[in-house]
Structure formats: structure tokens, C-alpha cells
Short mmCIF file of C-alpha atoms in Angstrom, two decimals:
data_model
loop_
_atom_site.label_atom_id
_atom_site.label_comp_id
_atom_site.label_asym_id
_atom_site.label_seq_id
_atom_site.Cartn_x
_atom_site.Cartn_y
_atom_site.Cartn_z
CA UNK A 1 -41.53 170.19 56.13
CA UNK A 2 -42.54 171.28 59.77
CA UNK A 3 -44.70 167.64 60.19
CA UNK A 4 -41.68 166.11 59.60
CA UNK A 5 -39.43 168.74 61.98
CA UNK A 6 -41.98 167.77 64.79
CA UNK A 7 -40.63 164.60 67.19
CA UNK A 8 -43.80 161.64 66.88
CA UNK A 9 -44.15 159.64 69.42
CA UNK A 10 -41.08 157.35 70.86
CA UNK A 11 -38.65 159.87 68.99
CA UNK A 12 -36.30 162.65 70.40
CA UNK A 13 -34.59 164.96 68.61
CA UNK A 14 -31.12 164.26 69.53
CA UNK A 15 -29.25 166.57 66.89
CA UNK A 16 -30.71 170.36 66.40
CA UNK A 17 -29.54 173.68 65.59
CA UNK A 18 -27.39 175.02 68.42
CA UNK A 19 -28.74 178.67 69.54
CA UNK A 20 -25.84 180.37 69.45
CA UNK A 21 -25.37 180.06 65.90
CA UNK A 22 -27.38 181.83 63.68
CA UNK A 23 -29.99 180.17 61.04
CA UNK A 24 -28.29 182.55 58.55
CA UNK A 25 -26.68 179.78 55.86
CA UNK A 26 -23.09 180.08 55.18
CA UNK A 27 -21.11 181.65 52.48
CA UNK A 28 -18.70 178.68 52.63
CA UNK A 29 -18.22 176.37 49.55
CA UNK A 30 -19.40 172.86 49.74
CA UNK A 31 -17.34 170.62 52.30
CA UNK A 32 -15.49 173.92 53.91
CA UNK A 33 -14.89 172.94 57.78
CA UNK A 34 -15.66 176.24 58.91
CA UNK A 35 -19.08 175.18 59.20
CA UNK A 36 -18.31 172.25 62.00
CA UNK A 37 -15.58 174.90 63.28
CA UNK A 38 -18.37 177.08 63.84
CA UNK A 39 -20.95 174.96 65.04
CA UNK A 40 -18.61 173.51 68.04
CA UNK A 41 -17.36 177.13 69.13
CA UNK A 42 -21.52 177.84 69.43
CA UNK A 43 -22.58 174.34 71.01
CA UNK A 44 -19.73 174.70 73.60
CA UNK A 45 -20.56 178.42 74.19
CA UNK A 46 -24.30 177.07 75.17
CA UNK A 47 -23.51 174.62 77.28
CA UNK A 48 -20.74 176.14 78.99
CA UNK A 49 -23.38 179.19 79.15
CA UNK A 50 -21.00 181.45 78.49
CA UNK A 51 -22.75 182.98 74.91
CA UNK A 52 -23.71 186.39 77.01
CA UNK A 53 -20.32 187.15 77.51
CA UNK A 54 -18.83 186.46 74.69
CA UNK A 55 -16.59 188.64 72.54
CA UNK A 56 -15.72 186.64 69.70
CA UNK A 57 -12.87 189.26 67.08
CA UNK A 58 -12.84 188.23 63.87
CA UNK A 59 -10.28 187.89 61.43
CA UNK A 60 -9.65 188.43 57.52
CA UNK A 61 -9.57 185.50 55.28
CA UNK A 62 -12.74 183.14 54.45
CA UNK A 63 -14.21 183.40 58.28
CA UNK A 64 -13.74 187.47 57.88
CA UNK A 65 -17.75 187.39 58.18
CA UNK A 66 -18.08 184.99 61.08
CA UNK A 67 -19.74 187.66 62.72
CA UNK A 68 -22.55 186.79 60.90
CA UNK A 69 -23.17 183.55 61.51
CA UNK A 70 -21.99 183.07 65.60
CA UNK A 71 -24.39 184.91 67.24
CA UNK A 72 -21.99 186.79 70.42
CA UNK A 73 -21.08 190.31 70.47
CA UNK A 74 -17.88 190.82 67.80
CA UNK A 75 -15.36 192.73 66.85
CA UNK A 76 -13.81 192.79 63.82
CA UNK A 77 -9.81 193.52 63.35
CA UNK A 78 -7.41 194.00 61.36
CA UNK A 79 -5.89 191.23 59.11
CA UNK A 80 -3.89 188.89 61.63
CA UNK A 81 -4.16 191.27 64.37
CA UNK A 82 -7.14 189.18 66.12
CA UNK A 83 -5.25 188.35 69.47
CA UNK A 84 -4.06 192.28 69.90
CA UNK A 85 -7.22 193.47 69.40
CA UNK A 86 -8.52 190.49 71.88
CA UNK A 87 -6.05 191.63 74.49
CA UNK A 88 -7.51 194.68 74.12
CA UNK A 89 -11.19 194.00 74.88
CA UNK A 90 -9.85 191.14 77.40
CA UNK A 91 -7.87 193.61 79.37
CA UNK A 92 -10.40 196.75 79.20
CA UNK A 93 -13.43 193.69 80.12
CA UNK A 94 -12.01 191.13 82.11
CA UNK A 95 -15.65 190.12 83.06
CA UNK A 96 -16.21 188.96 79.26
CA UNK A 97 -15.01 185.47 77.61
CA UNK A 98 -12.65 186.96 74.55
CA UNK A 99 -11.75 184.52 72.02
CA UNK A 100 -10.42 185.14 68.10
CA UNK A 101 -11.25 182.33 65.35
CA UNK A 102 -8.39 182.76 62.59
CA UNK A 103 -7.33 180.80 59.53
CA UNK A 104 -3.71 179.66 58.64
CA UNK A 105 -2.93 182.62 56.78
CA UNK A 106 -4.04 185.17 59.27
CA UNK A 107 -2.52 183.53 62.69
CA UNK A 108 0.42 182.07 61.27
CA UNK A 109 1.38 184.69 58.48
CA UNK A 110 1.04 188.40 58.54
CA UNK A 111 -0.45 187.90 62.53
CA UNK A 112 2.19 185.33 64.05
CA UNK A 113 4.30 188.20 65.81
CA UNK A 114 0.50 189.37 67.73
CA UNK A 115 -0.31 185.71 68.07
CA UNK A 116 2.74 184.68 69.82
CA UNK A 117 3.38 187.64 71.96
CA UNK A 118 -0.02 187.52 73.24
CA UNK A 119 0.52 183.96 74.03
CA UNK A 120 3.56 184.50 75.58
CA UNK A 121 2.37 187.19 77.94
CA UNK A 122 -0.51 185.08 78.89
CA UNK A 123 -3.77 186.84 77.98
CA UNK A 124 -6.56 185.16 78.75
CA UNK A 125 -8.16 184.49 75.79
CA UNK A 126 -9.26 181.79 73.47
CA UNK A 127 -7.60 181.53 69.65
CA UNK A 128 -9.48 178.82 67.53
CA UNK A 129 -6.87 178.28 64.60
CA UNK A 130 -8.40 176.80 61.38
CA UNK A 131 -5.49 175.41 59.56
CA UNK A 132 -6.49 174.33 56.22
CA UNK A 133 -2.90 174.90 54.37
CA UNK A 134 -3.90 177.63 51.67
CA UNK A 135 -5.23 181.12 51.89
CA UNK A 136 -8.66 180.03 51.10
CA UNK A 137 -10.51 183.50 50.08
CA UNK A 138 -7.72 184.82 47.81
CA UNK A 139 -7.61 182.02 45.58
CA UNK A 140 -5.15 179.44 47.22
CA UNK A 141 -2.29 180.99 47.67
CA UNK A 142 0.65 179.30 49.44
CA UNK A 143 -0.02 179.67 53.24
CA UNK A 144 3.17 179.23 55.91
CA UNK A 145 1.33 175.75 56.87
CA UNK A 146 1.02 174.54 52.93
CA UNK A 147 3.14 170.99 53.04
CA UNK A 148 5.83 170.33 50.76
CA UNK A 149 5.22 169.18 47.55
CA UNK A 150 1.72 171.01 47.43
CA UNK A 151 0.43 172.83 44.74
CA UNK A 152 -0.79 175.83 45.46
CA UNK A 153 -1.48 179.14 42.83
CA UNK A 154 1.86 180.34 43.92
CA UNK A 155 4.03 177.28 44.35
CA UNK A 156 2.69 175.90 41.09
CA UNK A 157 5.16 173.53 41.43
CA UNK A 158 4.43 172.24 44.75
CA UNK A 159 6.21 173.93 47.76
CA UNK A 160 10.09 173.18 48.03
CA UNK A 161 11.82 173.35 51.55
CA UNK A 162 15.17 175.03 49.66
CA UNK A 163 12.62 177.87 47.82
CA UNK A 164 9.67 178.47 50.24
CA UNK A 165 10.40 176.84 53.69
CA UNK A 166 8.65 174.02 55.48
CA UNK A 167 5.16 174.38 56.89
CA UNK A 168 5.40 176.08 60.51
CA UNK A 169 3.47 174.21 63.23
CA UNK A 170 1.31 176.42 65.48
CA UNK A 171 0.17 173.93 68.07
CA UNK A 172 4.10 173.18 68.64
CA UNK A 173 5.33 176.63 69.14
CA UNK A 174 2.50 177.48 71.04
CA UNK A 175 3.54 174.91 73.76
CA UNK A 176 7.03 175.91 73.86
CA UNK A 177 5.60 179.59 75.49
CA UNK A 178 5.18 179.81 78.98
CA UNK A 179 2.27 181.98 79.23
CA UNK A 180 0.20 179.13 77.14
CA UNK A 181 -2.22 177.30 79.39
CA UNK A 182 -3.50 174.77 76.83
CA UNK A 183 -2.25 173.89 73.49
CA UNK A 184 -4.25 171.34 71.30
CA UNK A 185 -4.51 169.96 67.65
CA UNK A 186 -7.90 168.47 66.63
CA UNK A 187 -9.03 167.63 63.29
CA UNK A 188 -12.30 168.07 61.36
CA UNK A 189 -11.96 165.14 59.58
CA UNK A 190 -13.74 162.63 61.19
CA UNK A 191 -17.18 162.25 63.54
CA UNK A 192 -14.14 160.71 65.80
CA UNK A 193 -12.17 163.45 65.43
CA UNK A 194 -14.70 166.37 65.38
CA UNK A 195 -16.04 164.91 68.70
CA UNK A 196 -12.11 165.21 70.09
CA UNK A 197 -12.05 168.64 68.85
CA UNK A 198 -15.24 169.55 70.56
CA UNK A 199 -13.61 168.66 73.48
CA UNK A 200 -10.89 170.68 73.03
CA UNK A 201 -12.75 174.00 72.18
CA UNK A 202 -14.45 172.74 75.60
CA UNK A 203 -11.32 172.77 77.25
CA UNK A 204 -9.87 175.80 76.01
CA UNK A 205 -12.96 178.03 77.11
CA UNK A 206 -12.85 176.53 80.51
CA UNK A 207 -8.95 177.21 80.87
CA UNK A 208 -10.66 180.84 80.25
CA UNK A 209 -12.82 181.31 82.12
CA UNK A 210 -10.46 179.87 84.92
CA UNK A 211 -8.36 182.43 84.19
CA UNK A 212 -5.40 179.98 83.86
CA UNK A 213 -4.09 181.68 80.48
CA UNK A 214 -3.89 181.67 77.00
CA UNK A 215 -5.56 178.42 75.70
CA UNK A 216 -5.23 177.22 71.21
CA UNK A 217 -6.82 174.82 69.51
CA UNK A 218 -5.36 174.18 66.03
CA UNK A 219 -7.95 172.68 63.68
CA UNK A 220 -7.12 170.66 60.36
CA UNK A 221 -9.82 171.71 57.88
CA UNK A 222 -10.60 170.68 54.81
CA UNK A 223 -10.67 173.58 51.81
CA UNK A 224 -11.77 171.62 48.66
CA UNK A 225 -12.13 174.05 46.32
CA UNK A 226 -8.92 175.23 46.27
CA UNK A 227 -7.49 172.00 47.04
CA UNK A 228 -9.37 170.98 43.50
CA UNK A 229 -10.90 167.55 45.00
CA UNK A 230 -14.00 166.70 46.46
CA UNK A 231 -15.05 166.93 49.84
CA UNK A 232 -14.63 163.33 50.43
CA UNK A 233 -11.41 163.16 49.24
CA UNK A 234 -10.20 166.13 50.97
CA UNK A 235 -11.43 164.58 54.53
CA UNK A 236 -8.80 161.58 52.96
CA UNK A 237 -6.11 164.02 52.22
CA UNK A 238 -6.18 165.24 55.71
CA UNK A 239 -6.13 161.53 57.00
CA UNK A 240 -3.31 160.74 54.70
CA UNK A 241 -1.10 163.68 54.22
CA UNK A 242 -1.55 166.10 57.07
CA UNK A 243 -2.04 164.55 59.94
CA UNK A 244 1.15 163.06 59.28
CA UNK A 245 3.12 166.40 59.05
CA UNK A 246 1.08 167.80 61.93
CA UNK A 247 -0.11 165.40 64.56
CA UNK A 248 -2.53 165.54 66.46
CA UNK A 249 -2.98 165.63 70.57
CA UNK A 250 -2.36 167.42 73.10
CA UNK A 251 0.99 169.89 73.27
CA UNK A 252 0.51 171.93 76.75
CA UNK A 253 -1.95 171.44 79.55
CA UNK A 254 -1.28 172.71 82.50
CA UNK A 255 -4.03 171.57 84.35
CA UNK A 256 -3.21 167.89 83.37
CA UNK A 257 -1.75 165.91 86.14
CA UNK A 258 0.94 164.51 84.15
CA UNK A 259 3.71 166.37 83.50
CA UNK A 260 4.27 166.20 79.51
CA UNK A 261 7.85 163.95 78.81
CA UNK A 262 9.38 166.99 76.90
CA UNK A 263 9.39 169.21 79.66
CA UNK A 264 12.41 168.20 81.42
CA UNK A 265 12.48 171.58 82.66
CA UNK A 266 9.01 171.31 84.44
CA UNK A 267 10.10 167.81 86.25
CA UNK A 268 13.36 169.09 88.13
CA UNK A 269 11.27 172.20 88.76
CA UNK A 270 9.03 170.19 90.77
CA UNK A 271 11.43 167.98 92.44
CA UNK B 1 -36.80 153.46 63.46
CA UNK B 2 -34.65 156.39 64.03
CA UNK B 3 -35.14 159.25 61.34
CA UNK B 4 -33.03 161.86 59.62
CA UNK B 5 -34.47 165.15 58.17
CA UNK B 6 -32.73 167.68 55.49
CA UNK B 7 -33.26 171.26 55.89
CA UNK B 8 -33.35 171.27 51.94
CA UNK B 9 -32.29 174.87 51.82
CA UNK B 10 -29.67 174.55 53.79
CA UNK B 11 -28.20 171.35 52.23
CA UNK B 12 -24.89 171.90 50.02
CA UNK B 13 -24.77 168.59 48.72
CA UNK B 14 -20.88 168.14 49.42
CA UNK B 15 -21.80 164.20 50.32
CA UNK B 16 -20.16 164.42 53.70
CA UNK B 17 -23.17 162.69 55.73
CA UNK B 18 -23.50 160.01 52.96
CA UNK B 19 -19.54 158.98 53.44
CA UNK B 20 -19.83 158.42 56.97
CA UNK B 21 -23.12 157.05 57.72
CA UNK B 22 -22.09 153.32 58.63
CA UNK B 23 -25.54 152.55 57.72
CA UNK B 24 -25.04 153.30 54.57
CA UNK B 25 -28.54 154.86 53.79
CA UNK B 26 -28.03 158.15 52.65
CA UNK B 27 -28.17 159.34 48.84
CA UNK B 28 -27.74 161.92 46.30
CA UNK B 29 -31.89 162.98 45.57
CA UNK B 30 -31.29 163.91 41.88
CA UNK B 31 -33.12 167.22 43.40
CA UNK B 32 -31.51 170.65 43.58
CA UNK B 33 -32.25 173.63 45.69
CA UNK B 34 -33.10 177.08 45.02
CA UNK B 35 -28.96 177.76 45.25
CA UNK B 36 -28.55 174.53 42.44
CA UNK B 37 -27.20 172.28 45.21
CA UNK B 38 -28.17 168.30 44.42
CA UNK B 39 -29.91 167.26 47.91
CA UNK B 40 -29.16 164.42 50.16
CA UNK B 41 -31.73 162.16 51.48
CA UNK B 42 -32.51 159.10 53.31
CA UNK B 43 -33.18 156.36 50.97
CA UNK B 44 -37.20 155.15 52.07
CA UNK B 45 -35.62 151.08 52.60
CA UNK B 46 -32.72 152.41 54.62
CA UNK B 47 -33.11 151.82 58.45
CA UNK B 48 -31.55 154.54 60.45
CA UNK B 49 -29.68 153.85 63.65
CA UNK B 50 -29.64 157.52 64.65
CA UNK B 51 -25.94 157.72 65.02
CA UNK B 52 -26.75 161.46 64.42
CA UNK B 53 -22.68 161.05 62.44
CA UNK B 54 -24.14 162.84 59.22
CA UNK B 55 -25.18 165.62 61.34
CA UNK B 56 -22.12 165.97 63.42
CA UNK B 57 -19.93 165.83 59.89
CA UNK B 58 -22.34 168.36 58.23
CA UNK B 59 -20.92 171.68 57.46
CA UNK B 60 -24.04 173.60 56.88
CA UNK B 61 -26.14 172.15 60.00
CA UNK B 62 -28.67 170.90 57.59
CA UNK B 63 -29.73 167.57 59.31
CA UNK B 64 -31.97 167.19 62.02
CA UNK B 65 -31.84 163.68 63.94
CA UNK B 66 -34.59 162.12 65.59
CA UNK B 67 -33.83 159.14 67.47
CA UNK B 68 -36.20 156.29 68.38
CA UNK B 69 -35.04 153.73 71.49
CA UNK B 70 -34.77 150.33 70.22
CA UNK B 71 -37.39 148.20 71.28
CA UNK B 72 -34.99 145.74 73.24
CA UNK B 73 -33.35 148.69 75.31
CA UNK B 74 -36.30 150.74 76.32
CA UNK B 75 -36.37 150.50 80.20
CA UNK B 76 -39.11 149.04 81.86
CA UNK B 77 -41.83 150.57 83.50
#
């Protein structure tokens, strides 16, 4: 096995563990996107070289032990409280590069009064949202992003808009806040797409470390076991049926030149 | 020829990097690991482009990608 780890002659290894994630392997089930979501927070902490002052605070759900496996200085907090506890640390270290990586049911359930407060007052720190619709480590619960019509262990059913609600969209009220520097939705999907989303965790960090403001990225994962498909056919159900109900691109950048078409608002500002 | 290497202990054999290569070269090994995962690898006919796409799809980080220049588009002394 390490003859064949070795690059021969002519060959370079163009794909290899990034540093900042450790070799430890995952708890995750087959197919889970936390994986990529992890590796792409670690292989845009190296190159950005900003791994050493890091502060990544965890949250509860499946990535409740991501501590283990992203290799900054953590801190783990209480379930949904991630971007509270991140103000914290941001606000008592403002040297450091404070970011929270929380799941659907964490940010946009029992968290979403922390997560949008601290996003409207502006902290500047990093939230890496992995939406995946379902509470993954409890058993697939309905989450506030499940879609209508899916099945879930508590809307065995499928969800209905006139019992349970619609799914909420993160990305979309994130943009509406004015203390939100960046607000992006990526999907894990694709090489395509993972390569977009790479460039939005990119983004995000920098709008950090800038000091510009709160930056999101919103990630469509896959969760096949309590989807009950295969990981193939989950990538295809996030093609087919979510990226529909949540579309993806860009919501809020204020470092873009062009000022978004929604933002009416912004353009007589400026005139 | 460009080559692809599975960490076989790290493999989860979810058959990620085999629905996206666009070579087409990558198989279930009728092999399981020490956590009963079946194993990808690359089939010994298959001619790898080293996209490195299985690695950037894989989950667990379990592919290495070694990438050879084609012979046309190596630059010239």
C-alpha cells in the first residue's frame, strides 16, 4: 500500500489529504456530505492559512463531534446556540477566525433566534449551514427545511403546508439582514457544484477575515440513510427536488460590484 | 496513465466516485474492509484521465490521485 501511495516517475499527486483535517475516519454513514462539508472548510482553512487561528464551535446533531475530525481549536455549545457562543469567543478574541458548522435542525430550529440576531448585529464570523432536510442523528425527524410532501418519522405522511408549514429558507432570510456580508447556497451534489461551494466557504472566510461581517454558506447535503435511498440517488434527489425549492447562488455580497436587482433600497441609496 | 489509489480502510463503499467518473472505470471490488464496507477500485483495463472527480465527490477522503501529463501536452524542454 505505501509503493503504491509513492508518486513514480512522470506522476504528481494532484488530490491528497488536506492537513487540517484529521486522518481520524468519520462516524458518518455511507454517502453523508458532511465528509466533503468538512474537507472544504479544512482545504480552504490551509490555503487561506488561517488553520492557527481558527476557532471552529460546534453544534449538536450528526456533526456534534466535528471536533474530532477538523483539526482547529473548538468549542463545543449548546444545541443551536453555535453563533452566541461564536460571538462570544469572536468578541473576547478578535485576533482569531470564529466560524460555527451547523445542520438544518440546529441553525434553523431550536438556534434560528441566535442565528439571526447574530447575523443581524454583524459579528464577524463564519456559519457553514448543512441543510440536508431531516434531523439526521435522531432518526429523521421532520426538520423546518423538510419539503412538502416528504416523509419523514414524524410527518409519516409527507409534510403538509396547512399541518406543519413550508420549509424556511436560510440563505434568503439571511440576505434580507443588514449586518450579513455574504449570503450563499452551494450544493454537495455535484464535482460542479462542490467546486462552487468551495468557493463559497473561500469567500465567506475572506469576508472574515476582512472584517466586513457576518458571512453563510447554506449547503444542500445529501442524508441517505434517513432519506431510505442510496447515495446515488440521493445526489439525484437533491438535483431534482431541492434545488428546485431552494436555489442556488448567490443572495448578499457586499463586496460584489453589482448591486443585487432586489435591493431597490441599495440603488436609490447610492444615487 | 493517470492513477487512482483507495485508502481501503477508509473506503465506505457508498459508490459516489464510481457515478461520476466520466471515464467510467471505477468498480465495486467484491472486497470488504475490516468495518464490512464492499471496496471501490479501478478496474486494471480502465485508463484514468486523472480528473481527480471521484476524489473531490468522496465523503471519506479515501482516494488519492496521481496524475500523469499526457504525452502530447508535456512542454518542451
Amino acid at each position: 500500500m505505501s509503493e503504491l501511495l509513492k508518486a513514480r516517475a512522470g506522476e504528481k499527486l494532484i488530490f491528497d489529504h488536506p492537513s487540517v483535517l484529521s486522518e481520524a475516519v468519520t462516524h458518518y454513514c455511507p454517502g453523508c456530505h458532511h465528509g466533503i462539508a468538512h474537507r472544504l472548510v479544512a482545504e480552504v482553512l490551509e490555503e487561506l492559512e488561517l488553520a492557527s487561528r481558527a476557532i471552529m464551535v460546534a453544534s449538536v446533531g450528526c456533526s456534534v463531534i466535528s471536533y474530532d475530525y477538523i483539526s482547529v481549536d473548538s468549542v463545543e455549545s449548546p444545541h443551536g446556540r453555535a453563533c452566541a457562543v461564536a460571538t462570544g469567543v469572536k468578541r473576547a478574541r478578535p485576533d482569531t477566525i470564529v466560524f460555527t458548522y451547523q445542520g438544518d435542525g440546529d441553525m434553523g430550529a431550536i438556534g434560528l433566534a441566535e442565528s439571526l440576531h447574530a447575523a443581524a448585529r454583524g459579528e464577524h464570523i463564519t456559519a457553514v449551514f448543512v441543510n440536508n432536510t431531516v434531523y439526521g442523528m435522531t432518526g429523521g425527524q421532520m426538520a423546518p427545511t423538510t419539503l412538502l410532501g416528504q416523509k419523514t418519522t414524524t410527518t409519516p405522511m409527507g409534510r403538509r403546508m396547512e399541518l406543519e408549514g413550508g420549509p424556511v429558507h436560510m440563505a434568503e432570510m439571511m440576505s434580507q439582514l443588514a449586518g450579513v456580508a455574504y449570503a450563499e447556497r452551494c450544493s454537495l451534489d455535484s464535482v460542479r457544484h462542490i467546486r462552487a461551494a468551495q468557493d463559497a466557504i473561500r469567500k465567506a472566510f475572506s469576508i472574515q477575515a476582512k472584517g466586513l461581517g457576518f458571512s453563510f454558506v447554506e449547503l444542500l447535503s445529501g442524508c441517505p440513510t434517513n432519506w431510505h435511498m442510496d447515495p446515488v440517488r440521493a445526489n439525484t434527489r437533491i438535483r431534482e427536488e431541492m434545488i428546485p425549492v431552494f436555489p442556488l447562488g448567490v443572495y448578499k455580497d457586499i463586496t460584489a460590484q453589482a448591486v443585487p436587482v432586489i435591493a431597490d433600497k441599495v440603488v436609490e441609496g447610492r444615487s | 496513465m493517470s492513477r487512482v489509489v483507495f485508502l481501503e480502510d477508509r473506503c465506505k463503499g457508498c459508490l459516489l466516485c464510481v457515478a461520476v467518473c466520466p471515464s467510467q472505470i471505477l468498480r465495486p471490488s467484491g472486497r470488504s474492509n475490516r468495518n464490512g464496507y464492499e471496496m471501490v477500485e479501478m478496474s486494471p483495463e480502465g485508463k484514468c484521465i486523472g480528473c481527480a472527480s471521484c476524489a473531490f465527490m468522496c465523503p471519506d477522503v479515501a482516494i488519492r490521485v496521481f496524475r500523469t501529463s499526457p504525452a502530447g501536452k508535456r512542454r518542451k524542454a
